[in-house]
Tab-separated table of C-alpha atoms in Angstrom:
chain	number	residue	atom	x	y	z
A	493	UNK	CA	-16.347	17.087	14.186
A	494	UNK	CA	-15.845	15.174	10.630
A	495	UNK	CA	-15.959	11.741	10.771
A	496	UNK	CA	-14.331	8.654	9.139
A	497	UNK	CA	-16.170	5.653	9.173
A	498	UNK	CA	-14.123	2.834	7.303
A	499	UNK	CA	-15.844	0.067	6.139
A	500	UNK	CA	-13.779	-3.230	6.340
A	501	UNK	CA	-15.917	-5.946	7.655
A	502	UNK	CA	-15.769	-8.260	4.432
A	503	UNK	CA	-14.613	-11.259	3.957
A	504	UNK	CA	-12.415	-10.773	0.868
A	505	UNK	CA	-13.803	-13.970	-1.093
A	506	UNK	CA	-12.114	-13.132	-4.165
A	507	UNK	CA	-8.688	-12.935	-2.853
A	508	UNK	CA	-8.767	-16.661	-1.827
A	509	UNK	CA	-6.724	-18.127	1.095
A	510	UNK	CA	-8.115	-18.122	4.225
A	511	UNK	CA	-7.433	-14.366	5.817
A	512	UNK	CA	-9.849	-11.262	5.028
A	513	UNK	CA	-8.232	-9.330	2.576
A	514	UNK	CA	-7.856	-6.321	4.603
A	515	UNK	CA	-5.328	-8.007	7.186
A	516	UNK	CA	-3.276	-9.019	4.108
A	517	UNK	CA	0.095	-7.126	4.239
A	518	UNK	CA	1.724	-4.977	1.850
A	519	UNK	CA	5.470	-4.295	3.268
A	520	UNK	CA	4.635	-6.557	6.182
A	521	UNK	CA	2.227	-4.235	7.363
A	522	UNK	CA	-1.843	-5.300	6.885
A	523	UNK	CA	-3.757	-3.384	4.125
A	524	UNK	CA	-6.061	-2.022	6.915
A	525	UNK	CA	-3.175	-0.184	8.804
A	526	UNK	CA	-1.975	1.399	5.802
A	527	UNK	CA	-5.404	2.777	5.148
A	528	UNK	CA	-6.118	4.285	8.959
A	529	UNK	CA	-2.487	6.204	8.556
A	530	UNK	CA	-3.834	8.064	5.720
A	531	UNK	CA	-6.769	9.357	7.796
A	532	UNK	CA	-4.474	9.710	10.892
A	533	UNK	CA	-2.445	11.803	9.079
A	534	UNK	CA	-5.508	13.639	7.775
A	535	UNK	CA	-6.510	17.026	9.651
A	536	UNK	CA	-9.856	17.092	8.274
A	537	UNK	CA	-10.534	14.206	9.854
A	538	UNK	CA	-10.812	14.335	13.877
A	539	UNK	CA	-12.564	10.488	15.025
A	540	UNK	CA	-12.228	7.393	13.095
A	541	UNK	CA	-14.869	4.350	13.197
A	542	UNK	CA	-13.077	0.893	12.442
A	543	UNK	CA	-15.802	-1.281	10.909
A	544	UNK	CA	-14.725	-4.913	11.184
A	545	UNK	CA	-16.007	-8.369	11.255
A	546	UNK	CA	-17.341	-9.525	14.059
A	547	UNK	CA	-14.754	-11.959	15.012
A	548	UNK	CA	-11.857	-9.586	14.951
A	549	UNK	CA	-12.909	-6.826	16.485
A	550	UNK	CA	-11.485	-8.034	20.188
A	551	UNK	CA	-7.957	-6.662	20.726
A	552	UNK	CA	-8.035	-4.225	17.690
A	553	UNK	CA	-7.776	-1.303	19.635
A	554	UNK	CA	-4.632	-2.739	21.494
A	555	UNK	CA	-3.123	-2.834	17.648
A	556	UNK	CA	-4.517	0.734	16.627
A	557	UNK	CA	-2.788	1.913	19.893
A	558	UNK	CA	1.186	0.056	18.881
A	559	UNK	CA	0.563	1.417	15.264
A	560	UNK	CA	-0.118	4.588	17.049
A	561	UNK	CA	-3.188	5.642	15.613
A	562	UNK	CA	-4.886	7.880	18.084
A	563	UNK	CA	-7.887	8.601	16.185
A	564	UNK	CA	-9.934	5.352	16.019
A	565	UNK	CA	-12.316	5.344	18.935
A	566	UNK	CA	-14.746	2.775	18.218
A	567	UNK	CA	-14.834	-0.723	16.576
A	568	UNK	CA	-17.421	-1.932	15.431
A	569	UNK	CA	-18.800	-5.234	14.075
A	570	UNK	CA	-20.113	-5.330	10.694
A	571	UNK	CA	-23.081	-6.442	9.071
A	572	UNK	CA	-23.951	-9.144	5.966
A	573	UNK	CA	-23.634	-6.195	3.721
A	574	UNK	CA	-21.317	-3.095	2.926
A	575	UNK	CA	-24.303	-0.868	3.209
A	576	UNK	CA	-26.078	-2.697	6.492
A	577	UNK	CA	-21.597	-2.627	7.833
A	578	UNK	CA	-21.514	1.057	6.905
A	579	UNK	CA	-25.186	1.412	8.837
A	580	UNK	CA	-24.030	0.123	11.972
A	581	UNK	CA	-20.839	2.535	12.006
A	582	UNK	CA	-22.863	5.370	11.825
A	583	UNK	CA	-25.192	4.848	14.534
A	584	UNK	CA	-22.422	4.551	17.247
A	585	UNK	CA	-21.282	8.554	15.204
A	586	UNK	CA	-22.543	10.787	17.923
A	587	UNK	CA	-25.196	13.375	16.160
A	588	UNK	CA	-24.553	16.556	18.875
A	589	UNK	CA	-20.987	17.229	17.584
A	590	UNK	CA	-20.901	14.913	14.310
A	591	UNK	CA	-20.266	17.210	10.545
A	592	UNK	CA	-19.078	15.415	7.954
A	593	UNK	CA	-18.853	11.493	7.612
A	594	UNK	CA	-16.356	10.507	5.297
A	595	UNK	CA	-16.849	6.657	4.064
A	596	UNK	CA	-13.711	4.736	2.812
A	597	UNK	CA	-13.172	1.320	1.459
A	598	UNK	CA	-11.099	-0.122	4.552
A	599	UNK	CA	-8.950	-1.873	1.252
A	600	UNK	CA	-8.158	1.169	-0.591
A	601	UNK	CA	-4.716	1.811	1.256
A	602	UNK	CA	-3.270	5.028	-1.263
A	603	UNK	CA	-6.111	7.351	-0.670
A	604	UNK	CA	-3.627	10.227	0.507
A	605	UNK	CA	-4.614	12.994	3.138
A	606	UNK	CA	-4.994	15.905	0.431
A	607	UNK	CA	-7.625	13.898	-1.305
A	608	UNK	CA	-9.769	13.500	1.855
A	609	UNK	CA	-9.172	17.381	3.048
A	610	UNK	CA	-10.275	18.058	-0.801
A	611	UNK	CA	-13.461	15.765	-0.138
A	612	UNK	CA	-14.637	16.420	3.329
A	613	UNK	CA	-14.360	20.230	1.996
A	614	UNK	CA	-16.369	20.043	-0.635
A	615	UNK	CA	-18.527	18.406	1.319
A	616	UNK	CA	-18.773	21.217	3.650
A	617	UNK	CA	-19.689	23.518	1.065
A	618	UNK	CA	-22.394	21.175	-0.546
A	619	UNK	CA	-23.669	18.487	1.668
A	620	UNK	CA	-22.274	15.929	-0.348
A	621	UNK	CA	-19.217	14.720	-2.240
A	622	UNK	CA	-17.481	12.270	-3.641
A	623	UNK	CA	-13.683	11.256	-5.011
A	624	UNK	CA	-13.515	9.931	-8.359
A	625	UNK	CA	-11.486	8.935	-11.141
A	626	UNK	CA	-11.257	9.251	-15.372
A	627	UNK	CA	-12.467	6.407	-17.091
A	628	UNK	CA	-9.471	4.844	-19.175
A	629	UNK	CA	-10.864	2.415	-21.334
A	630	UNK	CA	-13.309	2.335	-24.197
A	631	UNK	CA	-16.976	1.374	-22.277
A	632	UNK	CA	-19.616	-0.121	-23.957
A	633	UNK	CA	-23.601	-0.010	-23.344
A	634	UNK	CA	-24.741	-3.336	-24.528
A	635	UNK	CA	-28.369	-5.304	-24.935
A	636	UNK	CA	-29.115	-8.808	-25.512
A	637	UNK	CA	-25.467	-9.651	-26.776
A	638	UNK	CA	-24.484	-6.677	-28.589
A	639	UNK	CA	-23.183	-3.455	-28.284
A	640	UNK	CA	-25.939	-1.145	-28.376
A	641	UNK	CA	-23.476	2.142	-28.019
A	642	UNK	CA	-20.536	3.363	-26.888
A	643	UNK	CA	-20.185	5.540	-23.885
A	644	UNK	CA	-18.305	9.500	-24.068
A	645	UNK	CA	-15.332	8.779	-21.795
A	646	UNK	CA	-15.300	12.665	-20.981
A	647	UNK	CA	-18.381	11.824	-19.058
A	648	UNK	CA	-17.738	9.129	-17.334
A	649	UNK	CA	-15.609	8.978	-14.000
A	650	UNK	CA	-14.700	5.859	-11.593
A	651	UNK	CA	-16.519	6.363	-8.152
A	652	UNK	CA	-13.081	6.056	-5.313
A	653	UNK	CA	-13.685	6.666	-1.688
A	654	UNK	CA	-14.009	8.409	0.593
A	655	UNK	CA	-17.306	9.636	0.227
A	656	UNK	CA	-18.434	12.386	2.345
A	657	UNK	CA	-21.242	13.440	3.467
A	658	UNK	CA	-23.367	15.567	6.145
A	659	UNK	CA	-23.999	13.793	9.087
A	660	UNK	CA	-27.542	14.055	9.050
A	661	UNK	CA	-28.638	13.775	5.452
A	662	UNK	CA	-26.776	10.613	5.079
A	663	UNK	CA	-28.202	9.645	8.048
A	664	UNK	CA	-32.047	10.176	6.260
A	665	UNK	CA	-30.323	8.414	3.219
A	666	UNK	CA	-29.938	5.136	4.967
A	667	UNK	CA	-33.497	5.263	6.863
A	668	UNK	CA	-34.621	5.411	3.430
A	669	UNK	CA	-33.206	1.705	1.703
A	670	UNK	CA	-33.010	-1.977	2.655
A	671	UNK	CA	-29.501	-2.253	3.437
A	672	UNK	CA	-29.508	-5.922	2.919
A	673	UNK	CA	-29.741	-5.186	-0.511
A	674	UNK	CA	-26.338	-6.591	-1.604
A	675	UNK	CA	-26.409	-4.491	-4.982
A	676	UNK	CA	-26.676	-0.742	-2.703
A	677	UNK	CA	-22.441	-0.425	-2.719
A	678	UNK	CA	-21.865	2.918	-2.844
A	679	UNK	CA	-23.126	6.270	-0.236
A	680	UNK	CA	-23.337	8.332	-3.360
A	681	UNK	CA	-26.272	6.240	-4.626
A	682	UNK	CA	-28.817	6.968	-1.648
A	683	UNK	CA	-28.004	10.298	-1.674
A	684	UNK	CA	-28.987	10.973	-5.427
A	685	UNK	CA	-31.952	8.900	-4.593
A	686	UNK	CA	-33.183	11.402	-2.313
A	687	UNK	CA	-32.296	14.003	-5.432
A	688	UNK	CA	-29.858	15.662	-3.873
A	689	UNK	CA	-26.293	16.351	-6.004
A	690	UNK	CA	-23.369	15.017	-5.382
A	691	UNK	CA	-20.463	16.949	-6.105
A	692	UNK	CA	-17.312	15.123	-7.588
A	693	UNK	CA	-13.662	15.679	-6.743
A	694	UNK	CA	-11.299	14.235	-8.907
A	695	UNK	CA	-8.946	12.123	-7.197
A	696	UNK	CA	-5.791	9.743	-7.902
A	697	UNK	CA	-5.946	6.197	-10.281
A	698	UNK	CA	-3.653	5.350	-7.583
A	699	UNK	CA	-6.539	5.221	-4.967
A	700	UNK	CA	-6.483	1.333	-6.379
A	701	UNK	CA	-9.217	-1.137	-4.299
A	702	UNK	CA	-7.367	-4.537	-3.320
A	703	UNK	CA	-9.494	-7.186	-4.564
A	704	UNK	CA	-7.735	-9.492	-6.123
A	705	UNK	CA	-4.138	-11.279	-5.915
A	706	UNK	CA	-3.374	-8.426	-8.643
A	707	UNK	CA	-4.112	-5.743	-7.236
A	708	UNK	CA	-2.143	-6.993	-3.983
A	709	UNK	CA	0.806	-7.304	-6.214
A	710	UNK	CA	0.277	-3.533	-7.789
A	711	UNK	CA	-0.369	-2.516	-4.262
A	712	UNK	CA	3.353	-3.528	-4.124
A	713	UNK	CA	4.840	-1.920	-6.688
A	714	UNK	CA	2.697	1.375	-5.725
A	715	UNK	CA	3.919	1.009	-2.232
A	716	UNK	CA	7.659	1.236	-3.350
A	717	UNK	CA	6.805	4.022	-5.596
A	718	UNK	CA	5.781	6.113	-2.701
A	719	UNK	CA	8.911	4.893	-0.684
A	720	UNK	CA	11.214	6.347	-2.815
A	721	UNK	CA	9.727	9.635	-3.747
């Protein structure tokens, strides 16, 4: 069974105002519920594993259920930090039937089903994988103040969610770190720790993370985009 655990227990500082950013809506529909319908309509992906902060995780089945998204079977609470919040989802993952675990940014709403099945499958073939993006702009490696070099674009990529991995090597990944360590944000990371390679997939620059008031407003124009195709 291949797994989606998405990780949306933060608190969405940057965003202001006083609701997480993931129950902001785009269309008048919260970010989060856009997200789940992507891996709903995913058939790679069988169970879904909400990861939410503590104090709205009552009743959040009873909204999965009207949105009609048969899938999620747990919620869970989340932790002080993405990696500690991504933790606690996978140990409620049951190991006898578990495969692949995707992990996806609970705020990254236009991840669409054919970049999942293209992630979880490469994943399947080897162990681990993850969805990225080009790098657009000109990226500079700088010391002390000044630009020490510029980076080769055409080797570069933007790590996107989800990424996917085998149950039990991310599993040995996380026994491995401190996940209070605010700065661990990404799966990918603990798995090339343990020197393993992880395979990239390139994905969409539509697969957009909503941070900021911005990105809520791109989110908007994106959303209409996709209405009218």
């Amino acid at each position: 069974m291949n797994v989606a655990i998405i990780a949306a227990a933060g608190q969405g500082t940057r965003m202001g105002g006083s609701r997480a950013k993931q129950f902001l809506e785009l269309a008048g529909t919260p970010i989060i519920i856009h997200t789940l319908r992507s891996f709903e309509r995913c058939e790679a992906i069988q169970e879904i594993i909400l990861v939410l902060p503590a104090q709205d995780t009552s009743g959040f089945l009873a909204i999965a259920e009207k949105h009609r998204l048969r899938k999620v079977s747990k919620i869970v609470p989340g932790g002080t930090t993405r990696a500690e919040s991504v933790l606690r989802g996978l140990l409620v993952v049951r190991p006898a039937t578990a495969e692949i675990i995707a992990v996806h940014d609970g705020v990254r709403p236009f991840v669409t089903a054919d970049e999942i099945t293209r992630t979880v499958e490469a994943a399947e073939v080897n162990e681990a994988a993850i969805l990225v993006a080009p790098v657009t702009d000109t990226i500079k490696e700088v010391s002390n103040g000044m630009v020490a070099k510029t980076l080769p674009r055409t080797a570069l990529r933007r790590a996107l969610t989800p990424q996917c991995f085998r149950f039990k090597l991310l599993r040995r990944a996380y026994e491995q770190v401190d996940v209070l360590n605010p700065e661990l944000t990404d799966e990918s990371s603990l798995i090339e720790r343990l020197g393993v390679k992880v395979t990239i997939v390139e994905g969409s620059s539509r697969n957009i993370k909503i941070t900021g008031p911005e990105d809520l407003a791109l989110g908007e124009v994106l959303l209409r985009e996709v209405s009218n195709q």
